[in-house]
Coordinates of C-alpha atoms in Angstrom, one line a residue:
M1 CA 11.3 15.5 -6.4
I2 CA 9.9 12.4 -4.4
R3 CA 12.1 11.8 -1.4
V4 CA 12.4 8.1 -0.3
L5 CA 14.0 6.6 2.7
V6 CA 14.9 2.9 2.6
V7 CA 14.8 1.0 5.9
D8 CA 16.2 -2.5 5.9
D9 CA 18.6 -4.5 8.0
E10 CA 20.5 -5.8 4.9
A11 CA 23.1 -3.3 3.5
L12 CA 22.9 -5.0 0.1
V13 CA 19.1 -4.4 -0.1
R14 CA 19.4 -0.8 1.0
S15 CA 22.1 0.0 -1.5
G16 CA 20.3 -1.8 -4.3
L17 CA 17.0 -0.1 -3.8
S18 CA 18.7 3.3 -3.4
M19 CA 20.5 2.8 -6.7
I20 CA 17.3 1.9 -8.6
L21 CA 15.5 4.9 -7.1
N22 CA 18.2 7.4 -7.7
A23 CA 18.4 6.4 -11.4
A24 CA 14.7 7.2 -11.9
D25 CA 13.5 10.7 -12.9
G26 CA 12.0 12.7 -10.2
I27 CA 12.9 10.3 -7.3
E28 CA 15.7 10.7 -4.8
A29 CA 16.8 8.1 -2.2
V30 CA 17.5 10.5 0.7
G31 CA 18.8 7.9 3.0
A32 CA 19.1 4.2 3.9
T33 CA 19.3 2.8 7.4
D34 CA 18.2 -0.1 9.6
G35 CA 15.4 -0.2 12.1
Q36 CA 17.5 1.2 14.8
G37 CA 18.2 4.4 12.9
A38 CA 14.8 4.7 11.1
L39 CA 13.0 7.2 13.3
Q40 CA 15.9 9.6 13.5
A41 CA 16.4 9.4 9.7
V42 CA 12.8 10.3 9.1
A43 CA 13.1 13.3 11.5
D44 CA 16.3 14.4 9.8
R45 CA 15.4 13.9 6.1
A46 CA 11.6 14.3 6.0
P47 CA 11.0 11.6 3.3
D48 CA 7.7 11.5 1.4
L49 CA 7.8 7.7 1.4
V50 CA 9.4 5.1 3.6
L51 CA 10.1 1.7 2.2
L52 CA 10.2 -0.3 5.4
D53 CA 11.4 -3.9 5.9
V54 CA 8.7 -5.7 8.0
R55 CA 11.2 -8.2 9.6
M56 CA 14.3 -6.8 11.2
P57 CA 16.3 -7.8 14.2
G58 CA 16.3 -5.3 17.1
V59 CA 13.8 -2.7 16.1
D60 CA 11.4 -4.4 13.7
G61 CA 9.3 -2.8 11.0
L62 CA 6.0 -2.9 12.9
T63 CA 7.6 -1.0 15.8
V64 CA 8.9 1.6 13.4
L65 CA 5.6 1.9 11.6
R66 CA 3.5 2.4 14.7
S67 CA 5.9 5.1 15.9
L68 CA 5.7 6.9 12.5
M69 CA 1.9 6.6 12.4
A70 CA 1.7 8.3 15.8
R71 CA 3.3 11.4 14.4
P72 CA 1.2 14.4 13.4
S73 CA 2.2 14.2 9.7
P74 CA 3.6 10.8 9.0
P75 CA 5.2 9.9 5.7
V76 CA 3.6 7.3 3.4
V77 CA 4.9 3.9 4.4
A78 CA 5.0 0.7 2.3
M79 CA 6.4 -2.5 3.7
L80 CA 9.1 -4.7 2.2
T81 CA 8.9 -8.4 2.5
T82 CA 10.6 -11.5 1.1
F83 CA 8.0 -13.9 2.3
E84 CA 4.9 -15.1 0.3
A85 CA 3.0 -15.8 3.5
D86 CA 3.8 -13.0 6.0
E87 CA 1.4 -12.4 8.8
Y88 CA 3.4 -9.3 9.8
V89 CA 2.4 -7.6 6.5
A90 CA -1.3 -8.0 7.4
A91 CA -0.6 -6.4 10.8
A92 CA 1.3 -3.6 9.1
L93 CA -1.7 -2.8 6.9
R94 CA -3.9 -2.6 10.0
A95 CA -1.4 -0.3 11.6
G96 CA -1.5 2.2 8.6
A97 CA 0.9 1.0 5.9
R98 CA -0.3 2.0 2.4
G99 CA 0.8 -1.3 0.8
Y100 CA 3.6 -3.8 0.5
L101 CA 6.3 -4.8 -2.0
V102 CA 8.5 -7.8 -2.4
K103 CA 12.2 -7.1 -2.3
D104 CA 12.8 -8.6 -5.7
T105 CA 10.3 -6.3 -7.4
D106 CA 11.3 -5.6 -11.0
P107 CA 13.7 -2.6 -11.0
E108 CA 11.9 -1.2 -14.0
V109 CA 8.5 -1.3 -12.2
L110 CA 9.7 0.1 -8.8
P111 CA 9.8 3.8 -9.7
A112 CA 6.2 3.7 -11.0
L113 CA 5.1 2.0 -7.7
V114 CA 6.8 4.7 -5.7
R115 CA 5.0 7.4 -7.7
R116 CA 1.7 5.6 -7.2
L117 CA 2.1 5.4 -3.5
V118 CA 3.1 9.1 -3.1
A119 CA 0.1 10.1 -5.3
G120 CA -2.3 8.5 -2.9
G121 CA -2.6 5.0 -4.5
V122 CA -2.2 1.6 -3.0
V123 CA 0.3 -1.1 -3.8
L124 CA -0.4 -4.7 -3.0
A125 CA 2.2 -7.1 -4.5
P126 CA 0.1 -9.9 -6.3
R127 CA 2.5 -12.7 -5.3
V128 CA 1.6 -12.4 -1.6
A129 CA -1.9 -10.9 -2.0
S130 CA -3.9 -14.0 -1.2
H131 CA -2.1 -14.7 2.0
V132 CA -2.2 -11.1 3.2
V133 CA -5.9 -10.7 2.3
A134 CA -6.7 -13.8 4.4
G135 CA -4.6 -12.6 7.3
Y136 CA -6.0 -9.1 7.2
L137 CA -9.7 -10.0 6.9
R138 CA -9.6 -12.4 9.7
H139 CA -9.4 -9.3 11.9
Q140 CA -12.1 -7.3 10.1
A141 CA -15.6 -7.9 11.5
G142 CA -18.3 -8.3 8.8
L143 CA -16.1 -8.8 5.8
G144 CA -16.9 -12.5 5.6
V145 CA -20.1 -11.5 3.7
A146 CA -18.2 -9.7 1.0
A147 CA -20.2 -11.1 -1.9
Q148 CA -23.5 -10.0 -0.4
T149 CA -22.2 -6.5 0.4
L150 CA -21.0 -6.1 -3.1
E151 CA -24.6 -5.9 -4.3
R152 CA -25.0 -2.7 -2.4
L153 CA -22.5 -0.9 -4.6
S154 CA -23.7 1.0 -7.7
S155 CA -22.1 0.1 -11.1
R156 CA -20.0 3.2 -11.0
E157 CA -18.9 2.5 -7.4
R158 CA -17.8 -0.9 -8.5
E159 CA -15.7 0.6 -11.3
V160 CA -14.1 3.0 -8.9
L161 CA -13.4 0.2 -6.4
V162 CA -11.7 -1.9 -9.1
L163 CA -9.4 1.0 -10.1
L164 CA -8.7 1.8 -6.4
A165 CA -7.8 -1.9 -5.9
E166 CA -5.4 -1.7 -8.8
G167 CA -3.6 1.1 -6.9
L168 CA -4.8 4.1 -8.8
S169 CA -5.0 7.5 -7.0
N170 CA -8.2 9.6 -7.1
A171 CA -6.7 11.7 -9.8
D172 CA -5.8 8.7 -11.9
I173 CA -9.3 7.2 -11.4
G174 CA -10.8 10.5 -12.5
R175 CA -8.8 10.5 -15.7
R176 CA -9.6 6.8 -16.5
L177 CA -13.4 7.3 -16.0
H178 CA -13.6 10.9 -17.2
L179 CA -14.8 12.1 -13.8
S180 CA -13.9 15.2 -11.8
L181 CA -11.7 14.7 -8.7
G182 CA -14.6 15.8 -6.5
T183 CA -16.9 13.2 -8.0
V184 CA -14.3 10.5 -7.5
K185 CA -13.9 11.5 -3.9
E186 CA -17.7 11.2 -3.4
H187 CA -17.7 7.8 -5.0
V188 CA -14.8 6.6 -2.8
G189 CA -16.4 8.0 0.3
A190 CA -19.7 6.3 -0.5
L191 CA -18.2 2.9 -1.3
L192 CA -16.1 3.0 1.9
A193 CA -19.2 3.6 3.9
K194 CA -21.2 0.8 2.2
L195 CA -18.3 -1.7 2.7
G196 CA -17.9 -0.7 6.3
V197 CA -14.2 0.0 5.9
H198 CA -12.0 3.0 6.9
N199 CA -9.4 3.4 4.2
R200 CA -8.3 2.6 0.7
V201 CA -6.1 -0.4 1.7
Q202 CA -9.1 -2.0 3.4
A203 CA -11.2 -1.4 0.4
A204 CA -8.6 -2.8 -2.0
L205 CA -8.3 -6.0 0.2
W206 CA -12.1 -6.3 0.4
A207 CA -12.3 -6.1 -3.5
Q208 CA -9.8 -9.0 -3.8
R209 CA -11.6 -11.1 -1.2
A210 CA -15.0 -10.5 -2.9
G211 CA -13.5 -11.6 -6.2
L212 CA -14.4 -8.3 -7.8
L213 CA -11.1 -8.1 -9.7
D214 CA -11.6 -11.6 -11.2
R215 CA -15.2 -10.8 -12.2
V216 CA -14.1 -7.8 -14.3
G217 CA -11.1 -9.6 -15.8
V218 CA -8.4 -7.4 -14.2

């Protein structure tokens, strides 16, 4: 059972997301709170995933995120936003968030995205992707030469990068490409090193900036 905590300052959003998640197989909304109660709720309920509103009065999402990431074993965190251009989302990705969702995500899609995040994948809502990519990469040295760096990747590494950018976990990538989990991990490690990035979120944003997804028709 995947345990999800919803953190948002709007009661209607909290209840709506909780209802959607509780109706899905294998997912339980173990709590819903605002930013003020978020850290205590995480301590009390030990969620696998926190869906965290990036903009809240009082204690905002970035403050909660940074506190969670400082813990020895933080939960997976994905940010919630209503804005197509939200510089706070880029800051959250730099602080350790695994991805971001818009609050009006299709209810039929939300459970699959939750499973993807908990399995180790990345979720980057397409509607705000271009704004977030630009805001994120402005702070990443060397990523302005993305097209040139792309040539350093092998064809297999490019395939893995595309699937990683689609949000697939290592296990899902292995099934798609008929590779062992160990081989996928080796490819991911190699492409991260070649791109000069530190994690899957950075690699996924790099792939979008480089136009790699467009080139392969994804």
